[in-house]
């Protein structure tokens, strides 16, 4: 996989659009979230010619607004959905060991117990089953089995817990990931194998020959130029926008999506004294307190959303609900003043008869509404690869030649090859031998992709990200690098801190970033479209 082919810069985007408008592709993917990126990588590694278009930024929707966990899902086990948990735990092991060890890392969680005897037995049985599934599938190193803790042991790990209601705890391990960075890595890996990818390219309709879909009509949102992209098979992987794209085909929809809103609060790390994440039951779901750099991510909710899908918003009631639930176990309650930021995302759930979105299925479905069009919807972040595999299997049925089976379980993402030796070397090599690049590049970045290593100023706190990675991100991924709508010339960008735009909370995607330099939190609509060079619409809360 040549490094030059993975540069998502304006020249690469222009070349991709030219290629997309030229010869007919075998597969065109609509949607640049984790599923669409996974479909593109699966198809290109099977030897197919592949294109991918995204109306906004890669991972600008649900895929950058998740809980940032790679997990089996304890509540699905409680719902007796063992097959879904087994699939997710299998994928967790692959991600930790083979596909993305540079992006996915273990994280411990504490389950506080507030009742005597029965709760320990009930939760313990669930965690026993969770561990048994994990170990039977080859539990990766770094993820030990769960532990039973006394009240004293629980308070030793998490002094923030309310002593008066605590009877003990159980600790178990899962994994977490920078969700947006992961999607970028998927996109870059697919591009490295030859996929033509372009953001800011909106599909406006389908090309048809009789009943068969033969491609799409699109528009380049950077220039306004209309495009026609022809493909033997089109895959709709647009998540919560599935119904909208499905409506362009006409007729009765075969997949119905119900958007479920998940709200997360971001709280400074010093407001909750704990050395581990915390998970607790709520009346409708579960609530996580997730360690993330110098902050905690607290969430999530699970409620209907019927308004603008591009801009889900947290209401006062959402924030009060999360605070009320988390304060049930905290000795020092959180208040609104403790909340540094809020973000909300939409889950694309398969619509059913249940009135509650928390009871809707997290399984996925693949459909062929008309010849030439494949639709994939539902699922969860952790099982993106299985969704992509099933979608490309469906594509294979519509092609005239035999397609090899999926091999993405054996394909490491860009940056994974050689990561562990380089990461380990930071402990044993003198700085002059390890090189400034080892200190300049955060977890998940390619060391050989840094264009300029100038160690002069820290941008983030949990990783020592310096100007080397800043220059990398601008020139290789075209972050829009201005502030509050102002355009910043390239030659001046070295002298800006970007008010935290390059923070590893979500260093390159539409999400909510920390300004760790000044202790501020930016709740903004940031665009990292790789065809332009500015950041737009900053709303900074001091």
XYZ file of C-alpha atoms in Angstrom:
542
model
C 0.000 0.000 0.000
C 1.854 3.060 -1.239
C 1.870 6.019 1.091
C 1.368 8.481 -1.752
C -2.003 6.950 -2.595
C -3.340 7.634 0.888
C -2.982 11.402 0.821
C -6.415 12.924 1.134
C -5.398 16.336 -0.131
C -7.085 18.642 -2.688
C -5.067 17.172 -5.552
C -6.026 13.644 -4.524
C -9.670 14.642 -4.214
C -9.666 16.240 -7.674
C -8.057 13.133 -9.140
C -10.628 10.933 -7.410
C -13.535 12.970 -8.801
C -12.056 12.742 -12.291
C -11.721 8.980 -11.939
C -15.231 8.647 -10.530
C -16.663 10.526 -13.512
C -14.696 8.408 -15.976
C -14.839 4.649 -16.376
C -17.650 2.612 -14.869
C -16.929 1.286 -11.385
C -17.915 -2.097 -10.106
C -18.961 -0.719 -6.708
C -19.900 2.813 -5.650
C -20.445 3.406 -1.934
C -22.648 6.300 -0.825
C -21.793 7.359 2.723
C -18.468 8.040 4.432
C -19.185 6.802 7.941
C -17.718 3.698 9.524
C -19.971 1.315 7.560
C -19.428 3.008 4.200
C -15.680 3.139 4.791
C -15.753 -0.520 5.805
C -17.667 -1.458 2.637
C -15.125 0.401 0.491
C -12.209 -1.389 2.163
C -13.894 -4.797 1.954
C -14.710 -4.375 -1.740
C -11.311 -3.005 -2.780
C -9.465 -5.813 -0.983
C -11.577 -8.342 -2.894
C -10.211 -6.960 -6.165
C -13.174 -4.811 -7.179
C -12.959 -1.271 -8.528
C -14.442 0.986 -5.859
C -15.532 4.572 -5.379
C -16.899 6.310 -2.285
C -18.655 9.649 -1.976
C -19.729 11.506 1.167
C -21.948 14.587 1.213
C -20.149 16.194 4.158
C -16.995 15.151 5.940
C -15.953 11.580 6.535
C -17.472 10.452 9.835
C -19.300 13.751 10.223
C -22.477 12.040 11.406
C -23.039 9.192 13.841
C -19.537 7.779 13.419
C -17.906 10.693 15.247
C -20.543 11.075 17.977
C -20.499 7.668 19.611
C -19.503 6.574 23.100
C -16.102 5.702 21.579
C -16.290 2.129 22.835
C -15.469 -1.164 21.156
C -17.505 -3.593 23.232
C -19.760 -6.608 23.166
C -22.624 -4.889 24.925
C -23.644 -6.140 28.341
C -27.237 -4.999 27.908
C -27.592 -7.085 24.731
C -26.481 -10.084 26.749
C -29.178 -9.234 29.288
C -31.647 -9.191 26.388
C -30.374 -12.715 25.537
C -29.034 -11.534 22.181
C -26.048 -13.847 22.510
C -25.274 -13.928 18.781
C -24.836 -10.145 18.629
C -22.582 -10.149 21.696
C -20.517 -13.014 20.267
C -20.056 -11.154 16.972
C -19.064 -7.956 18.756
C -16.567 -9.690 21.044
C -14.995 -11.430 18.038
C -14.567 -8.064 16.326
C -13.178 -6.517 19.517
C -10.437 -9.154 19.574
C -9.557 -8.624 15.906
C -9.371 -4.854 16.335
C -7.163 -5.056 19.416
C -4.762 -7.640 18.051
C -4.604 -7.362 14.289
C -6.647 -4.707 12.528
C -6.039 -1.574 14.603
C -3.846 -2.088 17.687
C -2.645 1.504 17.212
C -6.172 2.882 17.594
C -8.061 0.503 19.906
C -6.932 0.096 23.512
C -8.264 -1.670 26.628
C -10.197 0.305 29.220
C -11.408 -0.887 32.672
C -14.925 -0.319 33.986
C -16.323 -0.557 37.490
C -19.909 -1.723 38.021
C -21.025 -0.334 41.426
C -23.374 -2.542 43.419
C -26.046 -0.878 45.541
C -28.023 -3.956 46.696
C -26.956 -6.914 48.779
C -26.476 -10.474 47.538
C -28.884 -10.685 44.595
C -27.329 -7.877 42.559
C -23.802 -9.274 42.921
C -25.040 -12.695 41.856
C -27.057 -11.307 38.933
C -24.357 -8.987 37.549
C -21.657 -11.542 38.293
C -23.495 -14.171 36.258
C -23.743 -11.745 33.349
C -20.041 -10.897 33.511
C -19.161 -14.587 33.803
C -21.042 -15.196 30.556
C -19.427 -12.104 28.990
C -15.932 -13.307 29.924
C -16.697 -16.881 28.871
C -17.710 -15.687 25.416
C -14.626 -13.496 25.211
C -12.186 -16.219 26.274
C -13.812 -18.791 24.003
C -13.179 -16.435 21.087
C -9.563 -15.794 22.051
C -9.588 -12.956 24.586
C -6.717 -10.616 23.631
C -3.950 -9.715 26.021
C -4.702 -6.650 28.107
C -8.306 -7.706 28.736
C -8.347 -9.800 31.928
C -11.445 -11.412 33.326
C -13.728 -9.537 35.694
C -12.987 -9.169 39.407
C -15.235 -9.125 42.449
C -14.536 -6.153 44.721
C -15.556 -5.330 48.251
C -16.844 -1.904 49.219
C -13.353 -0.925 50.339
C -11.794 -2.207 47.126
C -14.312 -0.294 45.026
C -13.641 2.966 46.900
C -9.912 2.459 46.493
C -10.338 2.478 42.703
C -13.120 5.075 42.592
C -13.162 7.390 45.644
C -15.864 9.446 43.917
C -18.485 6.788 44.570
C -21.104 7.439 47.232
C -20.100 5.381 50.264
C -23.613 5.290 51.764
C -25.220 3.439 48.841
C -22.277 1.253 47.810
C -22.167 -2.405 48.832
C -19.340 -3.492 46.542
C -18.479 -3.582 42.852
C -17.316 -5.678 39.940
C -14.588 -4.606 37.553
C -14.368 -5.768 33.944
C -12.534 -4.691 30.787
C -13.616 -3.550 27.342
C -11.959 -1.355 24.719
C -12.213 2.188 23.389
C -11.293 3.995 20.196
C -11.128 7.479 18.738
C -14.127 6.849 16.513
C -13.477 9.567 13.951
C -9.762 8.793 13.692
C -10.726 5.159 13.087
C -12.948 6.081 10.132
C -10.185 8.237 8.660
C -7.851 5.239 8.924
C -10.392 3.036 7.140
C -10.730 5.616 4.364
C -6.964 6.030 4.011
C -6.454 2.260 3.934
C -9.086 1.814 1.221
C -7.553 4.671 -0.761
C -4.146 3.038 -0.359
C -5.467 -0.080 -2.054
C -6.882 1.953 -4.938
C -10.365 3.143 -3.930
C -11.395 6.568 -5.248
C -12.789 8.573 -2.324
C -14.216 12.077 -2.207
C -15.937 14.029 0.552
C -18.157 17.051 -0.069
C -19.789 15.170 -2.941
C -23.550 14.933 -2.514
C -25.720 12.383 -4.285
C -28.818 14.038 -5.757
C -30.350 11.140 -7.673
C -29.823 7.796 -9.373
C -29.014 6.907 -12.962
C -31.435 4.280 -14.274
C -31.729 1.955 -17.233
C -35.252 0.674 -16.931
C -35.624 -0.557 -13.360
C -31.903 -1.060 -12.858
C -29.725 1.461 -11.003
C -26.570 2.139 -13.037
C -24.998 4.929 -11.005
C -25.711 8.238 -9.316
C -26.036 11.904 -10.075
C -23.977 14.002 -7.688
C -22.663 17.495 -7.180
C -19.246 18.635 -6.006
C -20.151 20.960 -3.140
C -16.781 22.717 -3.337
C -17.258 23.872 -6.943
C -20.942 23.237 -7.691
C -19.940 21.008 -10.585
C -22.541 18.301 -11.419
C -21.258 14.751 -11.805
C -22.474 11.453 -13.184
C -20.836 8.406 -11.616
C -21.597 5.053 -13.210
C -21.308 1.788 -11.323
C -22.504 -1.772 -11.712
C -23.596 -1.821 -8.068
C -24.378 1.099 -5.739
C -24.268 0.566 -1.958
C -26.342 2.879 0.216
C -24.510 3.079 3.562
C -25.845 6.399 4.793
C -26.985 5.416 8.282
C -29.813 7.576 9.553
C -30.174 9.030 6.031
C -30.996 5.593 4.584
C -34.673 6.429 4.134
C -33.834 9.713 2.376
C -31.578 8.020 -0.168
C -34.074 5.176 -0.513
C -36.762 7.723 -1.419
C -34.706 8.828 -4.446
C -35.259 5.387 -5.966
C -39.027 5.644 -5.538
C -41.489 3.020 -4.475
C -42.102 1.551 -1.045
C -39.068 1.395 1.186
C -37.817 -2.052 2.161
C -35.834 -0.722 5.134
C -37.286 1.626 7.722
C -34.879 3.460 10.006
C -35.742 5.021 13.324
C -33.242 7.570 14.637
C -32.360 7.220 18.299
C -30.590 10.154 19.921
C -27.682 9.536 22.246
C -26.455 12.472 24.342
C -23.015 12.602 25.981
C -21.699 15.094 28.513
C -18.020 15.985 28.738
C -16.786 16.652 32.271
C -13.290 17.645 33.456
C -11.329 14.702 34.820
C -10.845 16.270 38.273
C -14.612 16.383 38.887
C -14.828 12.584 39.267
C -12.066 10.964 41.302
C -11.593 7.530 39.789
C -8.856 5.416 38.254
C -11.326 3.447 36.166
C -14.385 3.977 34.036
C -17.776 3.382 35.617
C -20.888 1.720 34.205
C -24.298 1.639 35.847
C -27.831 0.566 35.073
C -30.572 3.098 34.391
C -34.334 2.505 34.144
C -34.110 2.140 30.345
C -30.499 1.341 29.490
C -26.968 1.691 30.862
C -24.873 4.777 31.597
C -21.107 4.982 31.098
C -18.531 7.255 32.674
C -15.685 6.852 30.189
C -12.129 8.155 30.710
C -10.996 10.306 27.778
C -7.784 12.274 28.158
C -8.296 15.021 30.735
C -12.047 14.568 30.657
C -14.802 12.058 31.258
C -17.451 11.255 28.670
C -20.737 10.607 30.478
C -23.650 9.057 28.625
C -25.741 8.073 26.957
C -29.470 8.582 26.423
C -31.745 6.642 24.090
C -34.683 8.692 22.803
C -36.492 9.351 19.523
C -35.298 12.132 17.210
C -37.459 13.389 14.346
C -35.874 16.780 13.585
C -32.813 17.729 11.502
C -30.648 14.616 11.210
C -27.526 16.626 10.471
C -27.727 18.563 13.730
C -29.082 16.500 16.621
C -29.160 18.598 19.763
C -29.215 17.899 23.462
C -32.156 19.369 25.324
C -32.199 20.622 28.895
C -34.146 17.487 29.814
C -31.427 15.266 28.289
C -28.700 16.948 30.318
C -30.735 16.844 33.526
C -31.487 13.157 32.965
C -27.815 12.197 32.564
C -26.818 14.275 35.595
C -29.586 12.755 37.721
C -28.582 9.220 36.800
C -24.868 9.666 37.369
C -25.416 11.514 40.656
C -27.130 8.440 42.098
C -23.695 6.905 42.707
C -21.435 9.955 43.110
C -20.501 11.319 46.534
C -20.136 14.858 45.131
C -22.963 15.479 42.652
C -22.242 16.963 39.253
C -23.977 20.202 38.312
C -24.532 22.042 35.075
C -21.484 24.181 35.843
C -19.329 21.043 35.760
C -20.324 20.227 32.198
C -17.605 21.411 29.825
C -19.436 20.358 26.666
C -22.214 18.274 25.189
C -22.544 16.288 21.989
C -25.349 14.224 20.501
C -25.420 11.531 17.845
C -28.113 9.476 16.130
C -28.211 5.684 16.044
C -29.761 4.181 12.890
C -32.020 1.536 14.425
C -34.229 -0.796 12.452
C -37.805 0.326 13.049
C -40.091 -2.190 14.742
C -43.270 -2.379 16.737
C -41.645 -1.313 20.007
C -42.370 2.201 21.182
C -39.021 2.475 22.938
C -35.875 2.975 20.881
C -33.851 1.285 23.619
C -35.664 -1.964 22.768
C -35.096 -1.798 19.015
C -32.635 -4.177 17.391
C -28.944 -3.313 16.986
C -28.624 -6.037 14.360
C -28.213 -5.063 10.728
C -30.034 -5.866 7.524
C -28.978 -5.939 3.866
C -31.566 -5.460 1.127
C -31.834 -5.270 -2.688
C -34.768 -2.867 -3.263
C -34.093 -2.640 -7.006
C -31.489 -4.237 -9.292
C -28.131 -2.510 -8.997
C -28.749 -1.074 -5.514
C -27.725 -2.636 -2.201
C -28.804 -1.108 1.104
C -27.180 -1.763 4.479
C -28.599 -0.378 7.717
C -28.752 -0.938 11.459
C -25.933 -2.534 13.418
C -23.446 -1.043 15.850
C -20.018 0.544 15.521
C -18.116 -2.481 16.794
C -19.556 -4.801 14.127
C -18.962 -2.465 11.163
C -16.690 -5.035 9.459
C -19.366 -7.746 9.484
C -21.888 -5.284 8.072
C -19.454 -4.368 5.313
C -18.778 -8.043 4.562
C -22.483 -8.828 4.239
C -23.051 -5.795 2.005
C -20.252 -6.775 -0.383
C -21.499 -10.372 -0.380
C -24.821 -8.965 -1.610
C -22.956 -6.908 -4.222
C -21.226 -10.068 -5.439
C -24.589 -11.604 -6.345
C -25.261 -8.707 -8.696
C -21.927 -8.882 -10.504
C -21.237 -11.091 -13.494
C -18.027 -12.635 -12.203
C -16.937 -14.510 -9.131
C -15.880 -12.334 -6.198
C -13.400 -13.668 -3.613
C -14.491 -13.886 0.047
C -13.844 -11.070 2.499
C -10.300 -10.793 3.837
C -10.565 -7.667 5.998
C -10.101 -9.721 9.157
C -6.493 -10.109 8.014
C -5.929 -6.562 6.724
C -4.342 -4.118 9.200
C -5.342 -0.488 8.850
C -2.947 2.238 7.801
C -0.558 2.826 10.672
C -0.928 -0.617 12.251
C 2.053 -2.294 10.569
C 5.071 -1.975 12.833
C 3.155 0.061 15.370
C 3.830 -2.051 18.450
C 7.662 -2.094 18.108
C 7.708 1.671 17.527
C 5.330 2.332 20.419
C 7.373 0.148 22.746
C 10.595 1.856 21.660
C 9.513 5.100 23.306
C 10.339 3.558 26.708
C 13.808 2.247 25.947
C 15.352 4.457 23.291
C 17.093 7.747 24.117
C 15.275 10.738 22.615
C 18.051 11.364 20.092
C 17.805 7.740 18.903
C 14.049 7.381 18.983
C 13.761 10.611 17.038
C 11.478 13.554 17.513
C 8.851 11.830 15.378
C 8.079 9.336 18.152
C 7.179 12.198 20.477
C 5.485 14.269 17.808
C 2.980 11.688 16.608
C 0.021 10.568 18.751
C -1.458 7.126 18.958
C -2.929 6.213 15.597
C -0.809 8.408 13.308
C 1.658 7.089 10.737
C 5.235 7.869 11.737
C 6.410 7.749 8.135
C 3.760 10.274 7.106
C 4.951 13.197 9.191
C 6.191 15.887 6.862
C 7.741 18.198 9.411
C 8.844 17.481 12.969
C 9.386 20.704 14.856
C 9.184 20.071 18.587
C 8.284 23.438 19.995
C 4.784 23.541 21.452
C 2.345 21.004 22.893
C -1.110 20.947 21.298
C -2.789 18.221 23.345
C -2.282 16.921 26.840
C -2.868 13.170 26.902
C -0.479 12.703 23.983
C 2.513 14.954 23.321
C 1.341 16.116 19.913
C 3.607 18.799 18.539
C 3.970 20.702 15.312
C 5.137 17.618 13.437
C 1.691 16.066 13.617
C 0.068 19.454 13.019
C 1.779 19.774 9.659
C 0.937 16.138 8.922
C -2.750 16.655 9.554
C -3.041 19.809 7.519
C -1.232 18.559 4.463
C -2.277 14.909 4.515
C -5.890 15.223 5.631
C -6.640 18.867 4.867
C -8.092 19.974 8.168
C -9.875 23.256 7.755
C -7.418 25.204 9.829
C -8.871 28.608 10.592
C -10.777 29.926 13.575
C -14.378 31.112 13.690
C -14.667 31.210 9.928
C -11.402 33.050 9.316
C -9.189 31.632 6.578
C -5.588 31.070 7.587
C -2.869 30.947 4.908
C -0.812 27.761 4.953
C 2.415 29.567 5.715
C 0.892 31.047 8.903
C -0.600 27.851 10.271
C 2.531 26.852 12.128
C 2.037 29.838 14.395
C -1.511 29.033 15.454
C -2.661 26.716 18.198
C -6.022 26.373 16.361
C -7.787 26.641 19.731
C -7.603 22.884 20.176
C -8.719 21.917 16.673
C -6.057 19.234 16.609
C -6.922 17.696 19.961
C -6.936 13.921 20.080
C -10.456 13.886 21.522
C -11.442 14.000 17.862
C -8.481 15.388 16.071
C -9.955 15.641 12.606
C -13.691 15.123 12.596
C -16.969 16.807 13.288
C -17.328 16.370 17.020
C -16.646 18.349 20.156
C -13.021 19.126 20.884
C -11.100 20.282 23.881
C -9.024 23.410 23.822
C -6.577 22.008 26.334
C -4.260 24.953 25.906
C -6.694 27.333 27.569
C -8.964 24.906 29.386
C -11.871 25.683 27.101
C -14.223 23.324 25.318
C -15.248 23.900 21.744
C -18.758 22.862 20.748
C -18.569 23.577 17.097
C -19.423 22.525 13.618
C -15.924 21.818 12.316
C -15.345 20.790 8.731
C -12.232 18.848 7.825
C -13.258 18.476 4.204
C -10.060 17.624 2.406
C -10.843 19.978 -0.417
C -10.683 23.187 1.582
C -8.623 24.938 4.204
C -10.582 26.509 7.014
C -12.524 25.730 10.148
C -16.050 27.080 10.347
C -18.577 27.958 13.039
C -16.748 27.816 16.318
C -18.764 28.183 19.495
C -16.412 28.202 22.467
C -17.606 27.839 26.028
C -15.125 29.102 28.601
